[in-house]
Short mmCIF file of C-alpha atoms and ligand atoms in Angstrom, two decimals:
data_model
loop_
_atom_site.label_atom_id
_atom_site.label_comp_id
_atom_site.label_asym_id
_atom_site.label_seq_id
_atom_site.Cartn_x
_atom_site.Cartn_y
_atom_site.Cartn_z
CA UNK V 1 -5.88 9.98 7.43
CA UNK V 2 -7.11 8.99 3.98
CA UNK V 3 -6.13 5.64 2.54
CA UNK V 4 -5.70 5.37 -1.23
CA UNK V 5 -5.24 2.41 -3.56
CA UNK V 6 -2.04 1.75 -5.52
CA UNK V 7 -4.24 1.37 -8.62
CA UNK V 8 -6.04 4.68 -8.15
CA UNK V 9 -9.55 3.49 -8.95
CA UNK V 10 -10.95 2.41 -5.57
CA UNK V 11 -12.81 4.56 -3.07
CA UNK V 12 -10.65 6.53 -0.65
CA UNK V 13 -11.22 5.09 2.84
CA UNK V 14 -10.57 5.98 6.46
CA UNK V 15 -8.58 3.68 8.76
CA UNK V 16 -11.42 1.41 9.97
CA UNK V 17 -12.81 0.81 6.50
CA UNK V 18 -9.34 0.17 5.05
CA UNK V 19 -8.79 -2.30 7.92
CA UNK V 20 -11.94 -4.25 7.01
CA UNK V 21 -11.46 -3.93 3.24
CA UNK V 22 -8.17 -5.84 2.98
CA UNK V 23 -7.62 -5.57 -0.78
CA UNK V 24 -8.95 -2.45 -2.55
CA UNK V 25 -11.89 -2.87 -4.94
CA UNK V 26 -9.69 -2.07 -7.96
CA UNK V 27 -7.32 -4.93 -7.02
CA UNK V 28 -4.79 -2.50 -5.54
CA UNK V 29 -3.35 -2.17 -2.06
CA UNK V 30 -4.27 0.58 0.36
CA UNK V 31 -1.71 2.92 1.87
CA UNK V 32 -1.88 6.33 3.55
CA UNK V 33 -2.35 9.34 1.27
CA UNK V 34 0.60 10.98 3.08
CA UNK V 35 3.21 9.60 5.44
CA UNK V 36 2.97 10.86 9.01
CA UNK V 37 6.31 12.32 10.07
CA UNK V 38 8.13 12.09 13.40
CA UNK V 39 10.88 14.58 14.17
CA UNK V 40 14.21 13.52 15.62
CA UNK V 41 13.09 15.03 18.93
CA UNK V 42 9.85 13.05 18.92
CA UNK V 43 11.70 9.83 18.15
CA UNK V 44 14.29 10.53 20.86
CA UNK V 45 11.48 11.01 23.38
CA UNK V 46 10.63 7.31 22.89
CA UNK V 47 13.99 6.18 24.29
CA UNK V 48 13.56 3.90 27.31
CA UNK V 49 9.83 3.43 26.67
CA UNK V 50 8.19 0.00 26.54
CA UNK V 51 7.38 -1.71 23.24
CA UNK V 52 3.72 -0.97 23.94
CA UNK V 53 4.34 2.76 24.44
CA UNK V 54 6.39 3.00 21.26
CA UNK V 55 3.66 1.12 19.42
CA UNK V 56 1.03 3.60 20.58
CA UNK V 57 3.13 6.59 19.47
CA UNK V 58 3.90 5.08 16.06
CA UNK V 59 0.40 3.73 15.31
CA UNK V 60 -1.71 6.64 16.56
CA UNK V 61 -1.28 8.85 13.46
CA UNK V 62 -2.35 5.98 11.18
CA UNK V 63 -5.49 5.29 13.22
CA UNK V 64 -6.07 9.03 13.26
CA UNK V 65 -8.70 9.18 15.98
CA UNK V 66 -11.03 6.58 14.39
CA UNK V 67 -10.52 4.46 17.50
CA UNK V 68 -10.36 6.19 20.88
CA UNK V 69 -6.88 6.44 22.37
CA UNK V 70 -7.83 4.47 25.51
CA UNK V 71 -9.27 1.59 23.44
CA UNK V 72 -6.26 1.56 21.10
CA UNK V 73 -3.89 1.52 24.06
CA UNK V 74 -5.80 -1.32 25.71
CA UNK V 75 -5.67 -3.38 22.49
CA UNK V 76 -1.93 -2.76 22.12
CA UNK V 77 -1.33 -3.80 25.74
CA UNK V 78 -3.42 -6.94 25.37
CA UNK V 79 -1.81 -7.89 22.04
CA UNK V 80 1.75 -7.62 23.31
CA UNK V 81 0.83 -9.11 26.68
CA UNK V 82 0.63 -12.43 24.79
CA UNK V 83 4.36 -12.30 24.02
CA UNK V 84 6.71 -14.49 26.06
CA UNK V 85 9.55 -11.95 26.20
CA UNK V 86 9.18 -8.76 28.26
CA UNK V 87 10.82 -6.71 25.48
CA UNK V 88 8.38 -8.27 22.93
CA UNK V 89 11.06 -8.03 20.17
CA UNK V 90 14.50 -8.27 21.79
CA UNK V 91 17.77 -7.56 19.96
CA UNK V 92 20.58 -10.09 20.22
CA UNK V 93 24.16 -9.25 19.23
CA UNK V 94 25.88 -11.91 17.11
CA UNK V 95 28.89 -9.91 15.90
CA UNK V 96 30.66 -6.57 16.46
CA UNK V 97 28.05 -4.71 14.40
CA UNK V 98 25.63 -7.54 13.74
CA UNK V 99 22.32 -7.97 15.49
CA UNK V 100 19.27 -10.15 15.12
CA UNK V 101 15.87 -8.78 16.03
CA UNK V 102 13.92 -11.68 17.51
CA UNK V 103 10.35 -11.40 16.31
CA UNK V 104 9.31 -14.92 17.27
CA UNK V 105 8.28 -14.64 20.92
CA UNK V 106 4.56 -14.66 20.13
CA UNK V 107 2.15 -17.56 20.39
CA UNK V 108 2.97 -19.19 17.02
CA UNK V 109 6.72 -18.49 16.99
CA UNK V 110 6.92 -16.26 13.89
CA UNK V 111 6.99 -12.51 13.24
CA UNK V 112 3.41 -12.72 12.00
CA UNK V 113 2.19 -12.75 15.60
CA UNK V 114 3.38 -9.16 16.09
CA UNK V 115 0.84 -7.79 13.63
CA UNK V 116 -1.79 -10.50 13.87
CA UNK V 117 -2.37 -10.25 17.63
CA UNK V 118 -3.17 -6.56 17.17
CA UNK V 119 -5.13 -7.05 13.95
CA UNK V 120 -7.44 -9.60 15.59
CA UNK V 121 -8.27 -7.16 18.35
CA UNK V 122 -8.68 -4.20 15.99
CA UNK V 123 -11.03 -6.08 13.68
CA UNK V 124 -13.08 -7.48 16.54
CA UNK V 125 -13.39 -3.98 18.01
CA UNK V 126 -14.44 -2.36 14.72
CA UNK V 127 -16.88 -5.14 13.74
CA UNK V 128 -18.56 -5.03 17.16
CA UNK V 129 -18.83 -1.24 16.99
CA UNK V 130 -20.49 -1.52 13.57
CA UNK V 131 -22.60 -4.54 14.58
CA UNK V 132 -21.24 -6.47 11.58
CA UNK V 133 -19.77 -9.89 10.82
CA UNK V 134 -16.90 -10.64 8.43
CA UNK V 135 -15.43 -13.63 6.64
CA UNK V 136 -11.67 -13.61 6.66
CA UNK V 137 -9.90 -15.49 3.92
CA UNK V 138 -6.12 -15.74 3.97
CA UNK V 139 -3.36 -17.46 2.01
CA UNK V 140 -0.31 -18.80 3.73
CA UNK V 141 3.02 -20.35 2.89
CA UNK V 142 3.08 -21.47 6.51
CA UNK V 143 3.31 -18.75 9.13
CA UNK V 144 0.54 -16.24 8.41
CA UNK V 145 -2.04 -19.02 8.68
CA UNK V 146 -1.10 -20.22 12.16
CA UNK V 147 -0.76 -16.68 13.49
CA UNK V 148 -4.12 -15.64 12.02
CA UNK V 149 -5.90 -18.71 13.35
CA UNK V 150 -4.46 -18.11 16.80
CA UNK V 151 -5.51 -14.45 16.74
CA UNK V 152 -9.04 -14.95 15.36
CA UNK V 153 -10.08 -18.32 16.87
CA UNK V 154 -13.30 -18.10 18.82
CA UNK V 155 -14.19 -14.51 17.83
CA UNK V 156 -17.99 -14.12 17.57
CA UNK V 157 -18.13 -11.84 14.55
CA UNK V 158 -15.61 -13.59 12.33
CA UNK V 159 -15.18 -16.84 10.44
CA UNK V 160 -11.67 -17.50 9.20
CA UNK V 161 -10.64 -19.66 6.23
CA UNK V 162 -6.92 -20.21 5.66
CA UNK V 163 -5.64 -21.64 2.37
CA UNK V 164 -2.29 -23.40 2.63
CA UNK V 165 -0.38 -25.31 -0.06
CA UNK V 166 -0.93 -29.02 0.61
CA UNK V 167 2.31 -30.78 1.60
CA UNK V 168 4.42 -27.63 1.26
CA UNK V 169 4.49 -26.29 4.81
CA UNK V 170 6.51 -27.68 7.72
CA UNK V 171 4.76 -30.24 9.96
CA UNK V 172 4.80 -27.74 12.87
CA UNK V 173 3.29 -25.02 10.68
CA UNK V 174 0.59 -27.41 9.48
CA UNK V 175 -0.38 -28.51 13.00
CA UNK V 176 -0.59 -24.87 14.13
CA UNK V 177 -3.33 -24.42 11.52
CA UNK V 178 -5.10 -27.76 11.67
CA UNK V 179 -5.41 -28.43 15.40
CA UNK V 180 -7.57 -25.46 16.41
CA UNK V 181 -10.79 -26.61 18.08
CA UNK V 182 -12.60 -23.32 17.41
CA UNK V 183 -15.74 -23.68 15.29
CA UNK V 184 -15.05 -20.44 13.37
CA UNK V 185 -11.68 -21.76 12.07
CA UNK V 186 -11.35 -23.57 8.73
CA UNK V 187 -7.94 -24.81 7.53
CA UNK V 188 -7.95 -25.63 3.83
CA UNK V 189 -5.16 -27.61 2.16
CA UNK V 190 -5.10 -26.49 -1.47
CA UNK V 191 -3.72 -28.68 -4.26
CA UNK V 192 -1.16 -26.11 -5.44
CA UNK V 193 1.57 -23.79 -4.22
CA UNK V 194 1.44 -20.58 -2.19
CA UNK V 195 1.05 -18.39 -5.28
CA UNK V 196 -2.05 -20.42 -6.24
CA UNK V 197 -3.48 -19.84 -2.75
CA UNK V 198 -2.71 -16.11 -2.90
CA UNK V 199 -4.19 -15.81 -6.42
CA UNK V 200 -7.39 -17.49 -5.22
CA UNK V 201 -7.67 -15.01 -2.36
CA UNK V 202 -7.14 -12.05 -4.71
CA UNK V 203 -9.68 -13.45 -7.18
CA UNK V 204 -12.24 -13.72 -4.37
CA UNK V 205 -11.63 -10.06 -3.53
CA UNK V 206 -12.05 -9.14 -7.18
CA UNK V 207 -15.33 -11.10 -7.46
CA UNK V 208 -17.68 -8.39 -6.21
CA UNK V 209 -20.76 -10.60 -5.75
CA UNK V 210 -18.87 -13.11 -3.61
CA UNK V 211 -16.98 -10.40 -1.75
CA UNK V 212 -20.21 -8.67 -0.75
CA UNK V 213 -22.16 -11.86 -0.03
CA UNK V 214 -19.68 -13.16 2.57
CA UNK V 215 -18.46 -9.69 3.66
CA UNK V 216 -14.94 -10.66 2.73
CA UNK V 217 -11.97 -9.36 4.67
CA UNK V 218 -8.29 -10.25 4.58
CA UNK V 219 -5.41 -10.61 7.00
CA UNK V 220 -2.55 -11.10 4.61
CA UNK V 221 -0.12 -8.22 4.30
CA UNK V 222 -2.30 -6.84 1.51
CA UNK V 223 -4.17 -5.45 4.55
CA UNK V 224 -2.60 -2.10 5.46
CA UNK V 225 -2.96 -2.70 9.20
CA UNK V 226 -0.56 -5.67 8.98
CA UNK V 227 2.18 -3.42 7.60
CA UNK V 228 1.38 -0.66 10.08
CA UNK V 229 1.87 -2.93 13.09
CA UNK V 230 5.20 -4.15 11.72
CA UNK V 231 6.60 -0.61 11.49
CA UNK V 232 6.90 -0.49 15.28
CA UNK V 233 9.79 -2.90 15.71
CA UNK V 234 12.02 -0.92 13.35
CA UNK V 235 11.62 1.95 15.82
CA UNK V 236 12.28 -0.15 18.96
CA UNK V 237 15.35 -1.76 17.35
CA UNK V 238 16.75 1.58 16.22
CA UNK V 239 16.15 3.16 19.63
CA UNK V 240 18.05 0.31 21.33
CA UNK V 241 21.05 0.92 19.06
CA UNK V 242 21.35 4.68 19.51
CA UNK V 243 18.81 5.84 16.96
CA UNK V 244 17.82 8.36 15.82
CA UNK V 245 21.33 9.78 16.40
CA UNK V 246 22.87 6.84 14.60
CA UNK V 247 21.97 5.35 11.22
CA UNK V 248 21.66 1.61 10.75
CA UNK V 249 20.62 -0.89 8.13
CA UNK V 250 18.13 -3.74 8.23
CA UNK V 251 18.20 -7.04 6.35
CA UNK V 252 14.84 -8.72 5.97
CA UNK V 253 14.15 -12.31 4.86
CA UNK V 254 11.59 -11.53 2.20
CA UNK V 255 8.70 -13.21 0.43
CA UNK V 256 5.57 -11.12 0.13
CA UNK V 257 7.55 -7.91 0.80
CA UNK V 258 5.34 -6.84 3.72
CA UNK V 259 7.96 -6.95 6.44
CA UNK V 260 10.56 -4.96 4.51
CA UNK V 261 7.95 -2.49 3.27
CA UNK V 262 7.23 -1.75 6.94
CA UNK V 263 10.91 -0.72 7.17
CA UNK V 264 10.40 1.62 4.24
CA UNK V 265 7.44 3.17 6.06
CA UNK V 266 9.52 3.66 9.23
CA UNK V 267 12.11 5.45 7.09
CA UNK V 268 9.45 7.64 5.46
CA UNK V 269 8.21 8.55 8.93
CA UNK V 270 11.66 9.89 9.79
CA UNK V 271 13.60 6.97 11.26
CA UNK V 272 17.18 7.27 9.98
CA UNK V 273 17.53 3.94 8.19
CA UNK V 274 20.46 3.58 5.83
CA UNK V 275 19.93 0.44 3.76
CA UNK V 276 17.01 -1.95 3.55
CA UNK V 277 18.36 -5.26 2.31
CA UNK V 278 16.06 -7.82 0.70
CA UNK V 279 17.18 -11.38 1.45
CA UNK V 280 15.68 -14.14 -0.68
CA UNK V 281 16.16 -17.89 -0.79
CA UNK V 282 16.53 -19.73 -4.12
CA UNK V 283 13.22 -18.12 -5.14
CA UNK V 284 15.14 -14.99 -5.96
CA UNK V 285 12.66 -13.04 -8.09
CA UNK V 286 13.23 -9.85 -6.08
CA UNK V 287 17.02 -10.08 -6.21
CA UNK V 288 16.84 -10.59 -9.98
CA UNK V 289 14.41 -7.71 -10.35
CA UNK V 290 16.70 -5.26 -8.58
CA UNK V 291 19.57 -6.38 -10.80
CA UNK V 292 17.77 -6.33 -14.15
CA UNK V 293 14.75 -4.05 -13.77
CA UNK V 294 12.53 -6.87 -15.00
CA UNK V 295 10.15 -8.69 -12.66
CA UNK V 296 9.89 -12.14 -14.19
CA UNK V 297 8.24 -15.20 -12.70
CA UNK V 298 9.87 -18.60 -12.87
CA UNK V 299 8.69 -21.85 -11.26
CA UNK V 300 8.68 -21.99 -7.46
CA UNK V 301 11.37 -24.16 -5.93
CA UNK V 302 10.70 -25.89 -2.59
CA UNK V 303 13.35 -24.86 -0.05
CA UNK V 304 14.13 -25.28 3.64
CA UNK V 305 12.69 -21.78 4.17
CA UNK V 306 9.22 -22.61 2.78
CA UNK V 307 7.54 -19.42 4.00
CA UNK V 308 9.62 -17.53 1.41
CA UNK V 309 8.83 -19.87 -1.50
CA UNK V 310 6.96 -17.14 -3.34
CA UNK V 311 6.94 -15.67 -6.86
CA UNK V 312 4.20 -13.05 -6.59
CA UNK V 313 5.48 -10.66 -3.97
CA UNK V 314 2.31 -8.68 -3.27
CA UNK V 315 3.70 -5.69 -1.41
CA UNK V 316 6.32 -4.95 -4.05
CA UNK V 317 3.37 -3.17 -5.69
CA UNK V 318 3.33 -0.71 -2.79
CA UNK V 319 7.02 0.05 -3.32
CA UNK V 320 6.58 0.44 -7.09
CA UNK V 321 3.76 2.90 -6.42
CA UNK V 322 6.00 4.91 -4.13
CA UNK V 323 9.10 4.82 -6.30
CA UNK V 324 7.18 5.75 -9.45
CA UNK V 325 5.93 8.94 -7.80
CA UNK V 326 2.59 7.30 -6.98
CA UNK V 327 1.78 6.69 -10.62
CA UNK V 328 -1.31 4.45 -10.38
CA UNK V 329 -1.61 4.18 -14.17
CA UNK V 330 1.83 2.63 -14.47
CA UNK V 331 1.05 0.21 -11.65
CA UNK V 332 -2.17 -0.87 -13.38
CA UNK V 333 -0.19 -1.56 -16.57
CA UNK V 334 2.53 -3.50 -14.74
CA UNK V 335 0.05 -5.64 -12.81
CA UNK V 336 -1.94 -6.38 -15.97
CA UNK V 337 1.28 -7.47 -17.67
CA UNK V 338 2.18 -9.67 -14.68
CA UNK V 339 -1.20 -11.38 -14.88
CA UNK V 340 -1.01 -11.82 -18.63
CA UNK V 341 2.60 -12.77 -19.24
CA UNK V 342 4.13 -13.37 -15.78
CA UNK V 343 6.48 -10.39 -16.12
CA UNK V 344 6.76 -6.61 -16.27
CA UNK V 345 9.48 -4.02 -16.68
CA UNK V 346 10.37 -1.24 -14.25
CA UNK V 347 11.23 2.15 -15.65
CA UNK V 348 14.94 3.00 -15.19
CA UNK V 349 14.11 6.12 -13.13
CA UNK V 350 11.89 4.10 -10.78
CA UNK V 351 14.54 1.42 -10.40
CA UNK V 352 17.09 4.10 -9.55
CA UNK V 353 14.83 5.42 -6.79
CA UNK V 354 14.39 1.90 -5.38
CA UNK V 355 18.12 1.24 -5.42
CA UNK V 356 18.86 4.40 -3.45
CA UNK V 357 17.62 2.57 -0.37
CA UNK V 358 17.18 -1.09 -1.23
CA UNK V 359 19.78 -3.77 -1.82
CA UNK V 360 19.08 -7.44 -2.48
CA UNK V 361 20.78 -10.79 -2.31
CA UNK V 362 20.07 -14.48 -2.47
CA UNK V 363 21.01 -17.33 -0.15
CA UNK V 364 21.15 -20.76 -1.78
CA UNK V 365 20.24 -23.89 0.16
CA UNK V 366 23.96 -24.49 0.71
CA UNK V 367 24.43 -20.93 2.02
CA UNK V 368 21.52 -21.37 4.43
CA UNK V 369 22.82 -24.63 5.93
CA UNK V 370 26.34 -23.24 6.19
CA UNK V 371 25.13 -20.02 7.84
CA UNK V 372 23.15 -21.99 10.46
CA UNK V 373 26.23 -24.12 11.18
CA UNK V 374 28.85 -21.37 11.30
CA UNK V 375 26.69 -18.91 13.25
CA UNK V 376 26.13 -21.62 15.84
CA UNK V 377 29.80 -22.55 16.11
CA UNK V 378 31.06 -18.96 16.14
CA UNK V 379 28.42 -17.33 18.35
CA UNK V 380 26.36 -20.11 19.98
CA UNK V 381 23.21 -18.68 18.35
CA UNK V 382 20.81 -21.02 16.54
CA UNK V 383 19.10 -19.52 13.47
CA UNK V 384 16.00 -20.76 11.69
CA UNK V 385 16.44 -21.19 7.90
CA UNK V 386 14.59 -17.94 7.03
CA UNK V 387 16.69 -15.86 9.40
CA UNK V 388 19.77 -17.67 8.06
CA UNK V 389 18.94 -16.34 4.57
CA UNK V 390 18.92 -12.90 6.16
CA UNK V 391 22.18 -13.29 8.07
CA UNK V 392 23.95 -14.60 4.95
CA UNK V 393 22.78 -11.71 2.76
CA UNK V 394 23.36 -9.15 5.54
CA UNK V 395 27.06 -10.04 5.65
CA UNK V 396 27.38 -9.21 1.94
CA UNK V 397 25.74 -5.82 2.36
CA UNK V 398 27.27 -4.58 5.56
CA UNK V 399 28.89 -1.16 5.73
CA UNK V 400 31.96 -0.94 7.99
CA UNK V 401 31.23 0.52 11.45
CA UNK V 402 27.52 0.65 10.78
CA UNK V 403 25.08 -1.60 12.67
CA UNK V 404 23.22 -4.19 10.64
CA UNK V 405 20.04 -5.67 12.08
CA UNK V 406 18.69 -8.88 10.57
CA UNK V 407 15.07 -9.62 11.30
CA UNK V 408 14.77 -13.06 12.93
CA UNK V 409 11.39 -14.01 11.52
CA UNK V 410 10.83 -17.48 12.98
CA UNK V 411 11.88 -19.70 15.87
CA UNK V 412 14.15 -22.60 14.80
CA UNK V 413 11.73 -25.12 16.33
CA UNK V 414 9.25 -24.40 13.52
CA UNK V 415 11.68 -25.99 11.06
CA UNK V 416 13.36 -28.76 13.10
CA UNK V 417 14.31 -31.02 10.17
CA UNK V 418 16.29 -28.34 8.30
CA UNK V 419 17.86 -26.99 11.48
CA UNK V 420 18.91 -30.46 12.64
CA UNK V 421 20.40 -31.32 9.27
CA UNK V 422 22.48 -28.16 9.31
CA UNK V 423 23.47 -28.03 12.98
CA UNK V 424 22.84 -31.49 14.52
CA UNK V 425 20.62 -29.73 17.06
CA UNK V 426 16.97 -30.73 17.38
CA UNK V 427 15.33 -27.49 18.52
CA UNK V 428 12.54 -28.13 21.03
CA UNK V 429 9.15 -26.47 20.87
CA UNK V 430 8.37 -24.29 23.89
CA UNK V 431 6.29 -25.87 26.67
CA UNK V 432 2.97 -24.39 25.56
CA UNK V 433 3.33 -26.17 22.21
CA UNK V 434 5.06 -29.31 23.51
CA UNK V 435 2.09 -31.57 22.63
CA UNK V 436 1.38 -29.87 19.27
CA UNK V 437 2.38 -32.85 17.15
CA UNK V 438 0.03 -35.15 19.14
CA UNK V 439 -3.04 -32.95 18.77
CA UNK V 440 -5.82 -34.10 16.47
CA UNK V 441 -5.87 -32.47 13.02
CA UNK V 442 -8.97 -31.10 11.28
CA UNK V 443 -8.75 -29.74 7.73
CA UNK V 444 -10.30 -30.02 4.28
CA UNK V 445 -8.50 -30.65 1.00
CA UNK V 446 -9.65 -28.53 -1.94
CA UNK V 447 -8.67 -28.17 -5.61
CA UNK V 448 -7.03 -24.85 -6.56
CA UNK V 449 -10.25 -23.80 -8.26
CA UNK V 450 -12.07 -20.54 -7.57
CA UNK V 451 -15.56 -22.04 -7.85
CA UNK V 452 -14.71 -24.92 -5.52
CA UNK V 453 -13.14 -22.69 -2.86
CA UNK V 454 -15.84 -20.01 -3.03
CA UNK V 455 -18.54 -22.68 -2.78
CA UNK V 456 -16.91 -24.19 0.29
CA UNK V 457 -16.59 -20.82 2.01
CA UNK V 458 -20.05 -19.51 1.11
CA UNK V 459 -21.64 -22.64 2.57
CA UNK V 460 -19.94 -22.13 5.94
CA UNK V 461 -19.49 -18.38 6.41
CA UNK V 462 -22.03 -17.06 8.92
CA UNK V 463 -21.77 -13.57 7.38
CA UNK V 464 -23.29 -15.06 4.18
CA UNK V 465 -26.56 -15.43 6.11
C1 PLP A 501 9.49 -17.00 8.72
C2 PLP A 501 9.24 -16.04 7.61
N1 PLP A 501 10.25 -15.26 7.19
C3 PLP A 501 10.08 -14.39 6.18
C4 PLP A 501 8.87 -14.25 5.53
C5 PLP A 501 8.73 -13.23 4.46
O1 PLP A 501 8.05 -12.11 4.95
P1 PLP A 501 7.28 -11.13 3.93
O2 PLP A 501 6.27 -11.98 3.26
O3 PLP A 501 6.66 -10.10 4.80
O4 PLP A 501 8.30 -10.63 3.00
C6 PLP A 501 7.79 -15.05 5.94
C7 PLP A 501 6.47 -14.98 5.29
O5 PLP A 501 5.90 -14.01 5.01
C8 PLP A 501 7.97 -15.94 7.02
O6 PLP A 501 6.96 -16.65 7.47
N1 LIG A 502 5.21 -16.10 4.20
C1 LIG A 502 3.83 -15.86 4.38
C2 LIG A 502 3.11 -15.64 3.09
C3 LIG A 502 1.95 -14.72 3.28
O1 LIG A 502 2.45 -13.49 3.63
P1 LIG A 502 1.65 -12.28 4.21
O2 LIG A 502 2.65 -11.56 5.03
O3 LIG A 502 1.16 -11.54 3.05
O4 LIG A 502 0.51 -12.78 5.05
C4 LIG A 502 3.24 -16.94 5.25
O5 LIG A 502 3.93 -17.43 6.10
O6 LIG A 502 2.11 -17.30 5.10
#
């Protein structure tokens, strides 16, 4: 399987090199040159199989023999052995045709664990096989950071630096990043917002001398392997609801567009998905874009679903590439315009292609609180604010008689203040995190300045020599 960049000017890579590369050298995002297909019969044969078995079947064509089957299987088993639910990602029914797909049974209580637990093992395996070290730098609006730190803490061949926006993540999210005792973990509070953190990471990737000096790698969803691992739960959810004989739709609380792009990939592979619904909070850039055809940044507003407080939705580039007929030139122009003027236009034909599958909607802060309250009183189910955005938008995009699955992306205990305000319930952290808020914090505060951040990392990254 060849991996190509959305901007068409980076070397074509195999799976292991794309895994270590993170962002492509031309600033683009890697994706497979062709989508592997699964027939209806092949998908049906996965019925009744464990999450781990489905994962192996779905991921194998992307890895394409670059890692031996037995090793891949062992890594999948170990990754999902860390989950606290035997189904890994169970489905819960909250209405006649309404389901939530609980993706928060991993170690840090967010959907990020699903991909990150596997990514940590894959990277460790590949680096050891090559006898190399890497420096991982990631940006987080709250959840990616904790999941990445948990997955990479203590690994011999990796140092990990996570940039989070100072004062803009929930206290639980912050502690999950700042209380690791592992010497290879560095939590960095950046004076800025998530987009500043993500821009810094991308600038580091685009700074060839720095990239090569520290052997830079990334674990944000710019890394193809993150998306790949997230494709699996669309298959397990669909199989539980009668797929592939029955079509269904998915609503995804969206920020960086990685999770919903994984749904697009599942559909391309042959899973009969009807609609993919983008749910945003008040930071509704994607909902506006689908309506107007113009992607236009405005200031970021702090909300009770902070992990979605994003303006630059990285993986939307992968969808634009697909919907434009893989026109790398157009993508280069659009991304240059975004950098220069904070906006770009989508060609009407491309927008039409996107709208064939995608819908979008926004949940305001009022909608989120009301959805948490009413879902609890009507069904007894407690939503976190991100999932509440999803459930609210799902209701507006539901087709009669057709199942709608909303991805439950975080456990309510990660956002206790917002959940309590909306529902009067103070959600408790699970036992293994019960003392989290008492653990000692260790982090550095840095200006949102490329030179400052690169200097800090270069001085500590063991791969820099
Ligand atoms: C809890 C939660 N929900 C939703 C999202 C949005 O997911 P994505 O960035 O893949 O669109 C995030 C962050 O990525 C998150 O942490
Ligand atoms: N919401 C994310 C933002 C980063 O997203 P990623 O999926 O690209 O890692 C977070 O919680 O950090």
